[in-house]
mmCIF file of C-alpha atoms in Angstrom:
data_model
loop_
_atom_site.group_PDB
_atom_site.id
_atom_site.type_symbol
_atom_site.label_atom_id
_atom_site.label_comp_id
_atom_site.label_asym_id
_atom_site.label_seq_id
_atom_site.Cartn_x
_atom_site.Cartn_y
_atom_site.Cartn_z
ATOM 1 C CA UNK A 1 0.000 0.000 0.000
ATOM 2 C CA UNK A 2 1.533 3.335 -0.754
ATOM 3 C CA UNK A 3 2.153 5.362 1.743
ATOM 4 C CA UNK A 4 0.078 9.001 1.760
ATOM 5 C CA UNK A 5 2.263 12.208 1.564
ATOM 6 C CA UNK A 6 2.638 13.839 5.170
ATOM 7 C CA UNK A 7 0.749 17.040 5.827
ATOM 8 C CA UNK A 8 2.897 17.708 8.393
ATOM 9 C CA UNK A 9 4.833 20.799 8.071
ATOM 10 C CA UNK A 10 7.748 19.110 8.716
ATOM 11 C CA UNK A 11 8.346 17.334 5.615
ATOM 12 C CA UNK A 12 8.510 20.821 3.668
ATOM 13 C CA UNK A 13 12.150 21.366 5.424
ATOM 14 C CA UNK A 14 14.907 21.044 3.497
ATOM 15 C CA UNK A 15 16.076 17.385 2.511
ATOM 16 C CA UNK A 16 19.468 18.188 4.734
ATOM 17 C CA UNK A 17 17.418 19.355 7.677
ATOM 18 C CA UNK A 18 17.830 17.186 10.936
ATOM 19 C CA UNK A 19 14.804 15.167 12.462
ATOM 20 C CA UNK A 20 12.181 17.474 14.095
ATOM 21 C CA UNK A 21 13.169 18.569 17.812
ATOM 22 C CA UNK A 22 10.867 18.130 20.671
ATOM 23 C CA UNK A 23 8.767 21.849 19.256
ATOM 24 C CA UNK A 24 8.649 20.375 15.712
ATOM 25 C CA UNK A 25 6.828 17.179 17.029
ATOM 26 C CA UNK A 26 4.813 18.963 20.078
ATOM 27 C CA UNK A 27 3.210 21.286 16.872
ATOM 28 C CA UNK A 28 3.143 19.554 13.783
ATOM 29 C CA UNK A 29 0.891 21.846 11.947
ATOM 30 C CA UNK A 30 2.890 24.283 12.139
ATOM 31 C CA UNK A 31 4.402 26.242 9.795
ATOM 32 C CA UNK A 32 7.866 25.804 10.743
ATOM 33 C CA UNK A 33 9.554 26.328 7.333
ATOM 34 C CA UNK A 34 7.868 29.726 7.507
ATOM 35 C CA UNK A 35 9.133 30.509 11.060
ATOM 36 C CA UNK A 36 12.477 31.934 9.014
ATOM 37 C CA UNK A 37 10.322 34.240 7.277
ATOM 38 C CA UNK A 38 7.997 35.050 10.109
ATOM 39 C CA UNK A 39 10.836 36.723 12.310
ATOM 40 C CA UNK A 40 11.985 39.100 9.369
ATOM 41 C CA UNK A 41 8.523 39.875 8.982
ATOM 42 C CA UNK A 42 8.883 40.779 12.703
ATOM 43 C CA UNK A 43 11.790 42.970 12.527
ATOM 44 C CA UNK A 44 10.776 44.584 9.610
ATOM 45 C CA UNK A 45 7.452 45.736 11.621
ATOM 46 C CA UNK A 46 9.375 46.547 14.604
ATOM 47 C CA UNK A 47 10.826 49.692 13.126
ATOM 48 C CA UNK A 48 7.905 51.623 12.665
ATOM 49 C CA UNK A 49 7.096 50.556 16.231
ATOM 50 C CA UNK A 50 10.658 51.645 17.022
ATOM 51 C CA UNK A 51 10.387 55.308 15.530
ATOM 52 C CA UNK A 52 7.461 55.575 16.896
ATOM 53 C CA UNK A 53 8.342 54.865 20.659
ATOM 54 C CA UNK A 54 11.490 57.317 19.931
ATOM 55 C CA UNK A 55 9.530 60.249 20.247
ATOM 56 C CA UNK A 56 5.931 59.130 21.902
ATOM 57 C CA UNK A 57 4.432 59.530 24.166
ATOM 58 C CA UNK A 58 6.150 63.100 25.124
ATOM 59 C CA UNK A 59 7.057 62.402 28.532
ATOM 60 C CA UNK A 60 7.910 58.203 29.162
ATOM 61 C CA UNK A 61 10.240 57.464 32.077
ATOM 62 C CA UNK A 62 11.019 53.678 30.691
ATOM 63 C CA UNK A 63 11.718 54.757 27.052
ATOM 64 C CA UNK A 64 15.527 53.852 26.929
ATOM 65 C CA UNK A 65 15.292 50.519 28.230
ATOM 66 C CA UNK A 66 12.430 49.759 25.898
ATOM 67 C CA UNK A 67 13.776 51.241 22.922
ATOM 68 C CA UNK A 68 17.075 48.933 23.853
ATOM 69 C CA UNK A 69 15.006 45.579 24.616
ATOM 70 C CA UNK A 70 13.276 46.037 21.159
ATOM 71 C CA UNK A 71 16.637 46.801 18.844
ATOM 72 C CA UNK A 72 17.888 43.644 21.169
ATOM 73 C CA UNK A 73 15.634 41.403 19.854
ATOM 74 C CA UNK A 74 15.417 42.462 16.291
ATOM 75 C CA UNK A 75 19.342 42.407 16.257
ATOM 76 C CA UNK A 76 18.961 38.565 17.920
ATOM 77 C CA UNK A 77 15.994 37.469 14.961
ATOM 78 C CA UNK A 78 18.809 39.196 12.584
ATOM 79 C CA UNK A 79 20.896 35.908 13.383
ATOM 80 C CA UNK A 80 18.550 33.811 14.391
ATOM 81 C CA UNK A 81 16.432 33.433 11.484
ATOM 82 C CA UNK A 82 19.613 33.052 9.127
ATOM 83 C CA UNK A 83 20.626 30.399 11.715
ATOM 84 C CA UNK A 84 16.756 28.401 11.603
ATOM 85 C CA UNK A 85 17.385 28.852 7.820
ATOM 86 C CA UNK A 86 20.494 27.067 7.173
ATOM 87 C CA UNK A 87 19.741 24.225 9.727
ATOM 88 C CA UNK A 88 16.115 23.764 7.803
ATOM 89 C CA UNK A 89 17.669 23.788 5.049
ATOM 90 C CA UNK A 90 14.697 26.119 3.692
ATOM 91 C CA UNK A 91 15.168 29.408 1.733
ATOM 92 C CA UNK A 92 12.978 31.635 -0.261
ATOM 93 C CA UNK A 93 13.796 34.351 -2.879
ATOM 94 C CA UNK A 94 11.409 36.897 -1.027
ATOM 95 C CA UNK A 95 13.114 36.107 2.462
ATOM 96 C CA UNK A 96 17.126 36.492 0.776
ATOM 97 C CA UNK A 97 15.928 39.471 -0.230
ATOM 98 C CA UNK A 98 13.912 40.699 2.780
ATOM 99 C CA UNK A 99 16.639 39.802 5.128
ATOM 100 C CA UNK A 100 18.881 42.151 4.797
ATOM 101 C CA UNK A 101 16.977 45.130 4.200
ATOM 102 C CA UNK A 102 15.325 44.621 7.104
ATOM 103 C CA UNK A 103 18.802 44.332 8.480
ATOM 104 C CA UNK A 104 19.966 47.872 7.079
ATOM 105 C CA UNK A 105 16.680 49.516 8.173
ATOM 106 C CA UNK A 106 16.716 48.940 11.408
ATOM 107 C CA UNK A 107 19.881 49.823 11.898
ATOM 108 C CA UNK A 108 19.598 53.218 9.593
ATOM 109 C CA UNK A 109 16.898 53.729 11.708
ATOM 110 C CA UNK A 110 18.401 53.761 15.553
ATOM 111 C CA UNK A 111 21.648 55.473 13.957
ATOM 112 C CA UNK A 112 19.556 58.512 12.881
ATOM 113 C CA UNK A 113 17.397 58.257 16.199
ATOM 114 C CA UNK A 114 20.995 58.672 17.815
ATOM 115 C CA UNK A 115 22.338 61.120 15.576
ATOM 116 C CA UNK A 116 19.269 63.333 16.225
ATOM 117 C CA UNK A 117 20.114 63.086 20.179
ATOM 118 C CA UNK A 118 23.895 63.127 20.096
ATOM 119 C CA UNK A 119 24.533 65.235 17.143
ATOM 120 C CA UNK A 120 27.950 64.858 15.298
ATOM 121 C CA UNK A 121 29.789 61.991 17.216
ATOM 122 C CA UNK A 122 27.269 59.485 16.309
ATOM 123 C CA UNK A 123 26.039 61.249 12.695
ATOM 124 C CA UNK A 124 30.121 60.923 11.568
ATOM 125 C CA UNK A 125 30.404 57.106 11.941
ATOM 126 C CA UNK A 126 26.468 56.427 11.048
ATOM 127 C CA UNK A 127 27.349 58.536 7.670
ATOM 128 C CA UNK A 128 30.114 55.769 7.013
ATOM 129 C CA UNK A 129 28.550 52.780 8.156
ATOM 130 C CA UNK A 130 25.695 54.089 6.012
ATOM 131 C CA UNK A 131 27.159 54.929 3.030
ATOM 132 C CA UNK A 132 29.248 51.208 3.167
ATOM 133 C CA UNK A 133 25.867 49.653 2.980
ATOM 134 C CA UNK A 134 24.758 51.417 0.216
ATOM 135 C CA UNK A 135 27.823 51.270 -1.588
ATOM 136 C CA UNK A 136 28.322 47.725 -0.760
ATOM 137 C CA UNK A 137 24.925 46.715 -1.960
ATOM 138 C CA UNK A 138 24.820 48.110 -4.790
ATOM 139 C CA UNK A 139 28.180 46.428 -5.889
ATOM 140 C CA UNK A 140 26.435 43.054 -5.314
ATOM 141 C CA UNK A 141 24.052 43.754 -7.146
ATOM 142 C CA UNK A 142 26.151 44.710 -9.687
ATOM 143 C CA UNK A 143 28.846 41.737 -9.553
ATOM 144 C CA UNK A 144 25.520 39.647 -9.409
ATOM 145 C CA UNK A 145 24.623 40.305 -12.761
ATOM 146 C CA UNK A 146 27.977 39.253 -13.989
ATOM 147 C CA UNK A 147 27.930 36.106 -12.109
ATOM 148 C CA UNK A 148 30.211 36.726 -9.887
ATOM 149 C CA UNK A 149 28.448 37.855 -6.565
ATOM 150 C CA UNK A 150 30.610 34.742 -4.747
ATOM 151 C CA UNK A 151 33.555 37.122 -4.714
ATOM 152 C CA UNK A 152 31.762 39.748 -2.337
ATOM 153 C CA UNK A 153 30.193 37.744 -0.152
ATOM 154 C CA UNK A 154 29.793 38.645 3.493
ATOM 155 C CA UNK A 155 32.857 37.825 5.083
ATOM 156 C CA UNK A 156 34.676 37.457 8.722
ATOM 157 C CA UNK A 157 34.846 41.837 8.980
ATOM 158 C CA UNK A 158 31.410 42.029 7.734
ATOM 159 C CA UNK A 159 29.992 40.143 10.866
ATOM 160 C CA UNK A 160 32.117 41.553 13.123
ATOM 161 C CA UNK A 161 30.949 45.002 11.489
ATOM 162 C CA UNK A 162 27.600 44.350 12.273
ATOM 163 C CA UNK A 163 28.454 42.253 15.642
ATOM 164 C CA UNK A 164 30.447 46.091 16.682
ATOM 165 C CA UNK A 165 27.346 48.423 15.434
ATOM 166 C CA UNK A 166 23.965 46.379 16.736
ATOM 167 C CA UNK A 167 26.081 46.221 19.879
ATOM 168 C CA UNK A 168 26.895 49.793 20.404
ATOM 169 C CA UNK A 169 23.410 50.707 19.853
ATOM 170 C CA UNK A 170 21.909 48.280 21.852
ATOM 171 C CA UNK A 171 23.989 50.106 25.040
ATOM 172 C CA UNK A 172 23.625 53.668 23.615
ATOM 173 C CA UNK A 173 19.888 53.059 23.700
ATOM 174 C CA UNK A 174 20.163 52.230 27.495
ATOM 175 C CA UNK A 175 21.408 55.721 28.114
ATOM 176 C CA UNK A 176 18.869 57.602 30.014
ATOM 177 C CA UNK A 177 17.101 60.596 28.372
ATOM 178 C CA UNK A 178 18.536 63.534 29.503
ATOM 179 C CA UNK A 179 22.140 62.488 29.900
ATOM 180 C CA UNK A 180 24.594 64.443 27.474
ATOM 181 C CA UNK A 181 28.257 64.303 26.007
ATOM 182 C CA UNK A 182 29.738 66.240 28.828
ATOM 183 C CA UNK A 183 28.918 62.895 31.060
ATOM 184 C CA UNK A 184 31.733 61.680 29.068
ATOM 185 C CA UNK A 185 35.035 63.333 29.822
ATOM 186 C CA UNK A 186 36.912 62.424 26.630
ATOM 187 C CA UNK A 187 34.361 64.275 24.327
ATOM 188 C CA UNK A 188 35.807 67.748 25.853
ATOM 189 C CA UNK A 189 38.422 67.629 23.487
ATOM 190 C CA UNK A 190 36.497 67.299 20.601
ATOM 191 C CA UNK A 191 35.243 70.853 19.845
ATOM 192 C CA UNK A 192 31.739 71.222 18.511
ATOM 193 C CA UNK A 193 31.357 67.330 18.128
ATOM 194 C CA UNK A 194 31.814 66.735 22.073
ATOM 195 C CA UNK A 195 28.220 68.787 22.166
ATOM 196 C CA UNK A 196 25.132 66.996 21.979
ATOM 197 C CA UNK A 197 22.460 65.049 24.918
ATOM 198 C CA UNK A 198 22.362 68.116 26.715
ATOM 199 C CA UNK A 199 19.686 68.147 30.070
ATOM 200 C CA UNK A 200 18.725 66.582 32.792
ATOM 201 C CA UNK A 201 17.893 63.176 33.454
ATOM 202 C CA UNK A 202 14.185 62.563 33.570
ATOM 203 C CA UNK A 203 12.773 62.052 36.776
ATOM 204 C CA UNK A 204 11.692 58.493 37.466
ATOM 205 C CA UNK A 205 13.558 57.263 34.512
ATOM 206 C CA UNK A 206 14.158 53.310 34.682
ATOM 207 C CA UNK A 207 17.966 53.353 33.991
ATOM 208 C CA UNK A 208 19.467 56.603 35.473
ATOM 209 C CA UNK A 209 22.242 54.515 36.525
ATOM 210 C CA UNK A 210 23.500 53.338 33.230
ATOM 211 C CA UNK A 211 24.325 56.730 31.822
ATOM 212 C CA UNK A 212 28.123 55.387 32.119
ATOM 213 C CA UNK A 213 27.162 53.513 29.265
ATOM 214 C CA UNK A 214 27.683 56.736 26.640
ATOM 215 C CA UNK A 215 31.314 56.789 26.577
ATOM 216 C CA UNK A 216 31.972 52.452 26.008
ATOM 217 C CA UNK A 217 29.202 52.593 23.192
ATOM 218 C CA UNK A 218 30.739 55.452 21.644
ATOM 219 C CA UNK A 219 34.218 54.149 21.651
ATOM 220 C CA UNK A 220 32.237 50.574 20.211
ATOM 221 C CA UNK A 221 30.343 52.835 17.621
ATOM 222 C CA UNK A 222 33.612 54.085 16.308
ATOM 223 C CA UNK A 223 35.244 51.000 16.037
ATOM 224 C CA UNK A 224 32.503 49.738 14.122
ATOM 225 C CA UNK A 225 32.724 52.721 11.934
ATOM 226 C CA UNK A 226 36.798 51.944 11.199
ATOM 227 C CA UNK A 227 35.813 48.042 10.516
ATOM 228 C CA UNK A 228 32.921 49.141 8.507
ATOM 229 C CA UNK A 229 35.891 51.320 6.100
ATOM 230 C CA UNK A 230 37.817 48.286 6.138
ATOM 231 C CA UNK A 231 35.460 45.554 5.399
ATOM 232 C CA UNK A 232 34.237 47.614 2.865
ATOM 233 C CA UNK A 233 37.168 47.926 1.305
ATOM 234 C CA UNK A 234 37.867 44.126 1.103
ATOM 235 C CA UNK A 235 34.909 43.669 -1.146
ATOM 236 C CA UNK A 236 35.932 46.498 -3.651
ATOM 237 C CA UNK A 237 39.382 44.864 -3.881
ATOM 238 C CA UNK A 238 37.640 41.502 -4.407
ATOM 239 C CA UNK A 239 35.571 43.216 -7.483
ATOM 240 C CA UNK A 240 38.313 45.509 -8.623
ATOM 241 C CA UNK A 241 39.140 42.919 -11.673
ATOM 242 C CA UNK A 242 35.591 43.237 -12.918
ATOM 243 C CA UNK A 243 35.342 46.502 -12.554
ATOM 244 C CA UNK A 244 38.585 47.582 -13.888
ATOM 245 C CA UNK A 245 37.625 44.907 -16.978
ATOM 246 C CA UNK A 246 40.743 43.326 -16.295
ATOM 247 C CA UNK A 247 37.909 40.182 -16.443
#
């Protein structure tokens, strides 16, 4: 007697995918293979939610830990759902592409949220680590055509690029509103960029003891910055060939 195809949403892994953990068999039904797609889905709604909380309501004593807890998590779906991917073994054109948008967005979007608070020290490396993403994108997309996107794929720097930034913002988030550069004793001797977070710490805010944090994530966001110029400039030296024509 043949044996009827499974319904279970199990079989629609990939064929290198291990046998279902205790979840997978507990829940059957479903949609597992999805779940990849369902956290990107997630992040990619959380930045609306994320601007949003930035600025409303007016007066909200717990907003830096909350704004903090929510990049957390989208930064830990970031790997997680590449991670439930590749051990699944399932992928979908909509979700390659998805993933790393989401990726840049949400990051574009606390970087500006912090550049708007802190002024020039955070809009300096945000401009780089911005403008790498663009420029880096658009030279896979680019080498892609020519069948040769294998030569600037992410690499070692790239991941701890994005390792250094979600990081950094994660702990600049956690700074309590209020709390400005001249908490941090190095930025004196940068001019008009050691400026910025001026005021008083809200009263009743959640946090108002992790306002130490300012200075480490700074130093953190700059690094990032420096690897972001570096990794960067791995992948144009990888595609310098094709774009010189020299292929």
């Amino acid at each position: 007697v043949e044996e009827a195809p499974s319904t279970s949403s199990s079989s629609k892994v990939g064929p290198n995918a291990p046998p279902p953990g205790p979840l997978r068999r507990l829940f059957p039904k479903f949609p597992w293979h999805e779940l990849p797609n369902y956290l990107t889905y997630a992040r990619c709604i959380s930045i609306p939610i994320f601007l949003g909380l930035s600025y409303f309501p007016v007066i909200m004593p717990n907003r830096a830990p909350v704004l903090s807890l929510l990049f957390a998590i989208a930064s830990i779906t970031d790997w997680f759902d590449g991670f439930l991917a590749r051990r699944w073994d399932v992928t979908s054109p909509f979700g390659a592409f998805l993933d790393p948008v989401a990726d840049k967005l949400m990051v574009s979007t606390a970087l500006i949220v912090l550049a708007g608070r802190y002024g020039g020290i955070v809009a300096i490396p945000a401009a780089i680590i911005m403008a790498r993403e663009v420029g880096v994108s658009a030279l896979r997309e680019w080498m892609a055509q020519r069948g040769a996107r294998d030569s600037v794929k992410v690499g070692m720097q790239g991941k701890i690029k994005a390792a250094l930034t979600m990081v950094s913002i994660t702990l600049m988030l956690l700074v309590p509103e209020g709390v400005g550069l001249e908490s941090v004793s190095w930025t004196k001797h940068l001019g008009i960029l050691g400026v910025g977070g001026a005021g008083s710490v809200v009263e009743g805010v959640v946090n108002d003891g992790l306002a130490w944090m300012l200075g480490p994530s700074l130093l953190m966001l700059f690094a990032s910055a420096f690897v972001t110029v570096t990794s960067g400039s791995v992948y144009f030296r990888a595609a310098a060939p094709v774009l010189l024509g020299k292929e």
